mmCIF file of C-alpha atoms in Angstrom:
data_model
loop_
_atom_site.group_PDB
_atom_site.id
_atom_site.type_symbol
_atom_site.label_atom_id
_atom_site.label_comp_id
_atom_site.label_asym_id
_atom_site.label_seq_id
_atom_site.Cartn_x
_atom_site.Cartn_y
_atom_site.Cartn_z
ATOM 1 C CA MET A 1 8.202 -24.159 34.696
ATOM 2 C CA MET A 2 7.029 -24.476 31.229
ATOM 3 C CA ALA A 3 6.620 -27.393 29.072
ATOM 4 C CA ALA A 4 9.120 -27.303 26.315
ATOM 5 C CA ALA A 5 6.632 -27.059 23.187
ATOM 6 C CA ARG A 6 5.282 -23.860 24.596
ATOM 7 C CA MET A 7 8.495 -22.384 22.949
ATOM 8 C CA SER A 8 6.277 -22.155 19.565
ATOM 9 C CA PHE A 9 5.004 -18.899 21.276
ATOM 10 C CA ALA A 10 8.514 -17.232 21.274
ATOM 11 C CA SER A 11 7.081 -15.493 18.014
ATOM 12 C CA CYS A 12 4.422 -13.512 20.236
ATOM 13 C CA VAL A 13 5.586 -9.949 21.956
ATOM 14 C CA ARG A 14 8.164 -10.278 24.863
ATOM 15 C CA THR A 15 7.860 -8.935 27.739
ATOM 16 C CA HIS A 16 10.193 -9.219 31.112
ATOM 17 C CA LEU A 17 8.699 -10.601 34.558
ATOM 18 C CA LEU A 18 10.863 -12.289 37.776
ATOM 19 C CA LEU A 19 9.913 -15.273 37.966
ATOM 20 C CA PRO A 20 11.536 -18.289 40.369
ATOM 21 C CA SER A 21 14.380 -20.127 37.994
ATOM 22 C CA THR A 22 15.699 -23.637 38.519
ATOM 23 C CA PRO A 23 18.927 -23.286 41.002
ATOM 24 C CA SER A 24 22.241 -23.526 38.835
ATOM 25 C CA SER A 25 25.738 -24.561 39.935
ATOM 26 C CA PRO A 26 28.277 -21.626 41.720
ATOM 27 C CA ILE A 27 29.594 -19.219 38.889
ATOM 28 C CA LEU A 28 33.207 -19.269 39.199
ATOM 29 C CA ALA A 29 35.389 -16.493 39.144
ATOM 30 C CA ARG A 30 38.826 -15.534 38.196
ATOM 31 C CA THR A 31 40.712 -13.804 40.728
ATOM 32 C CA PRO A 32 44.474 -12.902 41.276
ATOM 33 C CA ARG A 33 46.600 -14.660 43.717
ATOM 34 C CA VAL A 34 49.697 -12.303 44.862
ATOM 35 C CA GLY A 35 52.860 -14.608 44.673
ATOM 36 C CA PHE A 36 56.541 -13.669 45.661
ATOM 37 C CA GLY A 37 58.036 -10.939 43.942
ATOM 38 C CA GLY A 38 54.696 -9.206 43.529
ATOM 39 C CA SER A 39 53.634 -11.172 40.782
ATOM 40 C CA SER A 40 50.261 -12.777 40.028
ATOM 41 C CA SER A 41 48.807 -15.807 39.443
ATOM 42 C CA PRO A 42 45.082 -16.694 38.466
ATOM 43 C CA ALA A 43 43.152 -18.737 40.861
ATOM 44 C CA GLU A 44 39.442 -19.858 40.888
ATOM 45 C CA ALA A 45 37.349 -18.403 43.607
ATOM 46 C CA VAL A 46 33.717 -19.331 44.183
ATOM 47 C CA VAL A 47 31.279 -16.828 44.172
ATOM 48 C CA ALA A 48 28.030 -17.214 46.387
ATOM 49 C CA PRO A 49 24.998 -18.045 44.703
ATOM 50 C CA ALA A 50 23.382 -15.190 46.327
ATOM 51 C CA ALA A 51 25.402 -12.648 44.792
ATOM 52 C CA VAL A 52 24.150 -13.508 41.274
ATOM 53 C CA ALA A 53 20.466 -14.788 42.113
ATOM 54 C CA ALA A 54 18.980 -11.625 41.172
ATOM 55 C CA GLU A 55 20.455 -11.735 37.844
ATOM 56 C CA GLU A 56 19.352 -15.614 37.272
ATOM 57 C CA GLU A 57 15.933 -15.132 38.398
ATOM 58 C CA LYS A 58 15.726 -12.153 35.553
ATOM 59 C CA ARG A 59 14.641 -13.759 32.350
ATOM 60 C CA GLU A 60 12.798 -12.897 29.289
ATOM 61 C CA VAL A 61 9.480 -14.402 29.180
ATOM 62 C CA SER A 62 6.883 -14.469 26.242
ATOM 63 C CA ALA A 63 3.311 -13.594 26.513
ATOM 64 C CA GLY A 64 2.281 -17.135 25.030
ATOM 65 C CA GLU A 65 4.373 -18.819 28.203
ATOM 66 C CA LEU A 66 2.536 -16.277 30.757
ATOM 67 C CA ALA A 67 -0.773 -17.170 29.405
ATOM 68 C CA GLY A 68 -0.102 -20.742 30.026
ATOM 69 C CA LEU A 69 -0.052 -20.111 33.987
ATOM 70 C CA LEU A 70 -3.535 -18.405 33.579
ATOM 71 C CA ASP A 71 -6.709 -20.830 34.653
ATOM 72 C CA ILE A 72 -8.736 -19.498 31.735
ATOM 73 C CA ARG A 73 -12.205 -21.944 31.801
ATOM 74 C CA VAL A 74 -15.485 -22.567 30.101
ATOM 75 C CA GLY A 75 -18.356 -21.467 32.404
ATOM 76 C CA ARG A 76 -21.999 -21.120 32.061
ATOM 77 C CA ILE A 77 -24.075 -18.970 34.160
ATOM 78 C CA VAL A 78 -26.524 -20.742 36.183
ATOM 79 C CA LYS A 79 -28.131 -17.343 38.073
ATOM 80 C CA ALA A 80 -27.591 -13.547 37.665
ATOM 81 C CA TRP A 81 -29.224 -10.901 39.304
ATOM 82 C CA MET A 82 -28.532 -7.305 40.252
ATOM 83 C CA HIS A 83 -25.985 -6.240 43.173
ATOM 84 C CA PRO A 84 -27.992 -5.157 46.331
ATOM 85 C CA GLU A 85 -25.896 -2.342 47.289
ATOM 86 C CA ALA A 86 -24.188 -1.203 43.567
ATOM 87 C CA ASP A 87 -26.009 -0.196 40.689
ATOM 88 C CA THR A 88 -23.592 -1.061 38.092
ATOM 89 C CA LEU A 89 -22.871 -4.627 39.159
ATOM 90 C CA TYR A 90 -24.375 -7.860 38.355
ATOM 91 C CA VAL A 91 -23.829 -10.866 40.665
ATOM 92 C CA GLU A 92 -23.545 -14.058 38.742
ATOM 93 C CA GLU A 93 -23.537 -17.628 39.963
ATOM 94 C CA VAL A 94 -21.140 -19.494 37.591
ATOM 95 C CA ASP A 95 -20.295 -23.306 36.620
ATOM 96 C CA VAL A 96 -17.004 -23.855 35.997
ATOM 97 C CA GLY A 97 -16.617 -27.481 36.565
ATOM 98 C CA GLU A 98 -16.145 -27.118 40.415
ATOM 99 C CA GLU A 99 -18.703 -28.762 43.128
ATOM 100 C CA GLN A 100 -20.212 -25.284 43.873
ATOM 101 C CA PRO A 101 -20.842 -22.499 41.184
ATOM 102 C CA ARG A 102 -18.650 -19.419 41.718
ATOM 103 C CA THR A 103 -20.128 -15.834 42.468
ATOM 104 C CA ILE A 104 -18.907 -13.661 40.248
ATOM 105 C CA CYS A 105 -19.258 -9.654 40.298
ATOM 106 C CA SER A 106 -19.237 -7.989 36.656
ATOM 107 C CA GLY A 107 -19.752 -4.383 36.005
ATOM 108 C CA LEU A 108 -21.658 -4.921 32.901
ATOM 109 C CA VAL A 109 -24.990 -3.462 33.645
ATOM 110 C CA LYS A 110 -24.446 -0.632 31.264
ATOM 111 C CA TYR A 111 -23.383 -3.313 28.525
ATOM 112 C CA LEU A 112 -25.766 -6.319 28.772
ATOM 113 C CA SER A 113 -29.097 -7.248 29.964
ATOM 114 C CA LEU A 114 -29.987 -9.719 32.783
ATOM 115 C CA ASP A 115 -31.522 -11.866 30.221
ATOM 116 C CA GLN A 116 -28.310 -11.902 28.068
ATOM 117 C CA LEU A 117 -26.430 -13.309 31.254
ATOM 118 C CA GLN A 118 -28.905 -15.817 32.367
ATOM 119 C CA ASP A 119 -27.838 -19.410 31.030
ATOM 120 C CA SER A 120 -25.119 -17.970 28.878
ATOM 121 C CA SER A 121 -21.793 -20.098 28.054
ATOM 122 C CA VAL A 122 -18.725 -17.639 29.188
ATOM 123 C CA ILE A 123 -15.331 -17.681 29.437
ATOM 124 C CA VAL A 124 -13.846 -17.171 33.195
ATOM 125 C CA LEU A 125 -10.653 -16.134 34.371
ATOM 126 C CA ALA A 126 -10.369 -18.488 37.302
ATOM 127 C CA ASN A 127 -6.962 -18.173 39.510
ATOM 128 C CA LEU A 128 -7.392 -14.383 40.341
ATOM 129 C CA LYS A 129 -7.501 -13.420 44.123
ATOM 130 C CA PRO A 130 -11.281 -13.208 45.417
ATOM 131 C CA ARG A 131 -12.107 -9.405 45.894
ATOM 132 C CA ASN A 132 -14.913 -7.777 48.074
ATOM 133 C CA MET A 133 -17.139 -5.810 45.736
ATOM 134 C CA ARG A 134 -19.063 -3.837 47.667
ATOM 135 C CA GLY A 135 -20.027 -6.798 50.383
ATOM 136 C CA ILE A 136 -19.891 -9.514 47.758
ATOM 137 C CA LYS A 137 -16.785 -11.702 47.390
ATOM 138 C CA SER A 138 -16.425 -12.193 43.728
ATOM 139 C CA ASN A 139 -14.206 -15.155 42.645
ATOM 140 C CA GLY A 140 -13.221 -14.741 39.388
ATOM 141 C CA MET A 141 -13.775 -12.789 36.448
ATOM 142 C CA LEU A 142 -16.263 -12.931 33.119
ATOM 143 C CA MET A 143 -13.764 -12.218 29.858
ATOM 144 C CA CYS A 144 -15.411 -9.594 27.775
ATOM 145 C CA ALA A 145 -14.454 -7.986 24.277
ATOM 146 C CA SER A 146 -14.914 -4.352 23.958
ATOM 147 C CA ASP A 147 -14.177 -1.821 21.386
ATOM 148 C CA ALA A 148 -11.541 0.948 21.752
ATOM 149 C CA SER A 149 -14.182 3.629 22.941
ATOM 150 C CA HIS A 150 -15.387 1.055 25.485
ATOM 151 C CA GLU A 151 -18.854 1.832 24.351
ATOM 152 C CA THR A 152 -19.754 -1.815 23.389
ATOM 153 C CA VAL A 153 -18.872 -4.733 25.416
ATOM 154 C CA GLU A 154 -19.582 -8.465 24.257
ATOM 155 C CA LEU A 155 -19.262 -11.676 26.463
ATOM 156 C CA LEU A 156 -16.601 -14.317 24.919
ATOM 157 C CA THR A 157 -18.173 -17.081 24.183
ATOM 158 C CA PRO A 158 -16.997 -20.637 23.726
ATOM 159 C CA PRO A 159 -18.437 -22.875 20.715
ATOM 160 C CA GLU A 160 -20.940 -25.399 21.158
ATOM 161 C CA GLY A 161 -20.349 -28.261 22.867
ATOM 162 C CA SER A 162 -17.795 -26.724 25.334
ATOM 163 C CA VAL A 163 -18.076 -28.633 28.868
ATOM 164 C CA PRO A 164 -17.872 -25.877 31.777
ATOM 165 C CA GLY A 165 -14.919 -26.436 33.705
ATOM 166 C CA GLU A 166 -12.458 -27.213 30.687
ATOM 167 C CA ARG A 167 -9.448 -25.052 30.770
ATOM 168 C CA VAL A 168 -9.062 -23.322 27.505
ATOM 169 C CA TRP A 169 -5.629 -22.973 25.879
ATOM 170 C CA PHE A 170 -4.210 -21.198 22.842
ATOM 171 C CA GLY A 171 -2.369 -22.462 19.759
ATOM 172 C CA THR A 172 -3.240 -25.605 17.438
ATOM 173 C CA ASP A 173 -5.689 -28.636 18.854
ATOM 174 C CA ASP A 174 -2.478 -30.906 19.810
ATOM 175 C CA GLU A 175 -1.607 -28.283 21.909
ATOM 176 C CA LYS A 176 -4.076 -28.952 24.489
ATOM 177 C CA THR A 177 -1.913 -31.771 26.099
ATOM 178 C CA LEU A 178 1.013 -29.345 26.479
ATOM 179 C CA GLN A 179 -0.875 -26.998 28.904
ATOM 180 C CA SER A 180 1.292 -26.307 32.068
ATOM 181 C CA GLU A 181 -0.037 -26.246 35.520
ATOM 182 C CA PRO A 182 -1.982 -22.623 36.221
ATOM 183 C CA ALA A 183 -0.342 -20.481 38.578
ATOM 184 C CA THR A 184 -1.691 -19.771 42.336
ATOM 185 C CA ALA A 185 -3.897 -16.620 42.419
ATOM 186 C CA ASN A 186 -1.025 -15.581 45.121
ATOM 187 C CA GLN A 187 1.629 -15.803 41.896
ATOM 188 C CA VAL A 188 -0.950 -14.252 39.420
ATOM 189 C CA GLN A 189 -1.297 -11.127 41.519
ATOM 190 C CA LYS A 190 2.173 -10.660 42.767
ATOM 191 C CA LYS A 191 3.938 -11.236 39.585
ATOM 192 C CA LYS A 192 1.107 -9.540 37.415
ATOM 193 C CA ILE A 193 0.840 -12.151 35.122
ATOM 194 C CA TRP A 194 -2.572 -10.862 34.090
ATOM 195 C CA GLU A 195 -1.758 -7.573 33.048
ATOM 196 C CA ALA A 196 1.263 -8.959 31.024
ATOM 197 C CA VAL A 197 -0.807 -10.829 29.020
ATOM 198 C CA GLN A 198 -4.166 -8.959 28.432
ATOM 199 C CA PRO A 199 -2.647 -6.231 26.286
ATOM 200 C CA HIS A 200 -1.809 -8.743 23.598
ATOM 201 C CA LEU A 201 -5.435 -10.022 23.663
ATOM 202 C CA LYS A 202 -7.568 -9.078 20.733
ATOM 203 C CA THR A 203 -10.220 -10.633 18.337
ATOM 204 C CA THR A 204 -9.549 -11.339 14.653
ATOM 205 C CA ASP A 205 -11.770 -9.747 11.448
ATOM 206 C CA ASN A 206 -13.815 -12.963 12.193
ATOM 207 C CA CYS A 207 -14.401 -12.412 16.267
ATOM 208 C CA ILE A 208 -11.893 -15.250 16.896
ATOM 209 C CA VAL A 209 -10.121 -14.291 19.998
ATOM 210 C CA VAL A 210 -6.352 -14.446 19.687
ATOM 211 C CA LEU A 211 -3.202 -14.036 21.350
ATOM 212 C CA GLY A 212 -0.668 -13.258 19.014
ATOM 213 C CA GLU A 213 -1.900 -15.325 15.983
ATOM 214 C CA HIS A 214 -2.954 -17.861 18.274
ATOM 215 C CA SER A 215 -6.499 -18.753 18.805
ATOM 216 C CA MET A 216 -8.100 -19.597 21.847
ATOM 217 C CA ARG A 217 -9.550 -22.792 21.828
ATOM 218 C CA THR A 218 -12.084 -25.323 23.765
ATOM 219 C CA SER A 219 -12.137 -28.990 22.757
ATOM 220 C CA ALA A 220 -15.125 -28.163 20.814
ATOM 221 C CA GLY A 221 -13.497 -25.362 18.352
ATOM 222 C CA LYS A 222 -12.131 -21.624 18.730
ATOM 223 C CA VAL A 223 -13.386 -19.014 21.311
ATOM 224 C CA PHE A 224 -15.269 -15.841 19.563
ATOM 225 C CA CYS A 225 -17.316 -12.868 20.477
ATOM 226 C CA LYS A 226 -20.419 -11.868 18.655
ATOM 227 C CA SER A 227 -19.302 -8.829 16.596
ATOM 228 C CA LEU A 228 -16.537 -7.078 17.489
ATOM 229 C CA GLN A 229 -13.427 -6.878 15.284
ATOM 230 C CA GLY A 230 -10.045 -6.184 16.360
ATOM 231 C CA ALA A 231 -11.115 -5.447 19.988
ATOM 232 C CA GLY A 232 -9.572 -5.650 22.901
ATOM 233 C CA VAL A 233 -9.839 -8.548 25.488
ATOM 234 C CA SER A 234 -10.185 -7.959 29.107
#
């Protein structure tokens, strides 16, 4: 499923997840064959693949590998306004490199003003299933850093020169070409991929976003937040 080079993330905290695995040959088991005189001799019997399917599918996957299944993109907020039916929500139209801007609802009213959102460059988690939020369908999530008390929240910001629609990655400049195809929104939800990755995201003392020790990057450089150090990311 994943490019071999992504195994550089093996040092990341590891987590268990059920993912489809490559079909393998049937496993041969040794069973006794009773002969004359009550003696037995070994014989090979094929165990049906279905009998071991669950074990074949259960394997250990690193947080880095899982992060490679997320479609995290550079975005630009084209327009933002208050949700007409929810006083804690903003509604944004976000350019993520598609034919039309995406509509995204964000619970950021307590933390950011509309002026801070308008025309901002942002980071968007794009392969989430759409959610109906008080009558408006939200197609993605603006990614933010927050302190432990969740009293201060800041948008993740791509470096200057980043292009809306570019998919970000974790690691070195050279690893951009090693990105796997993102999972579908259904897979992200069913396998709880975001939930497995999110606890391992944080900001450094320099406010750079990292997964373990691997920086979140665009072609223009590293993704950051304004001022929060050692913050969680969601």
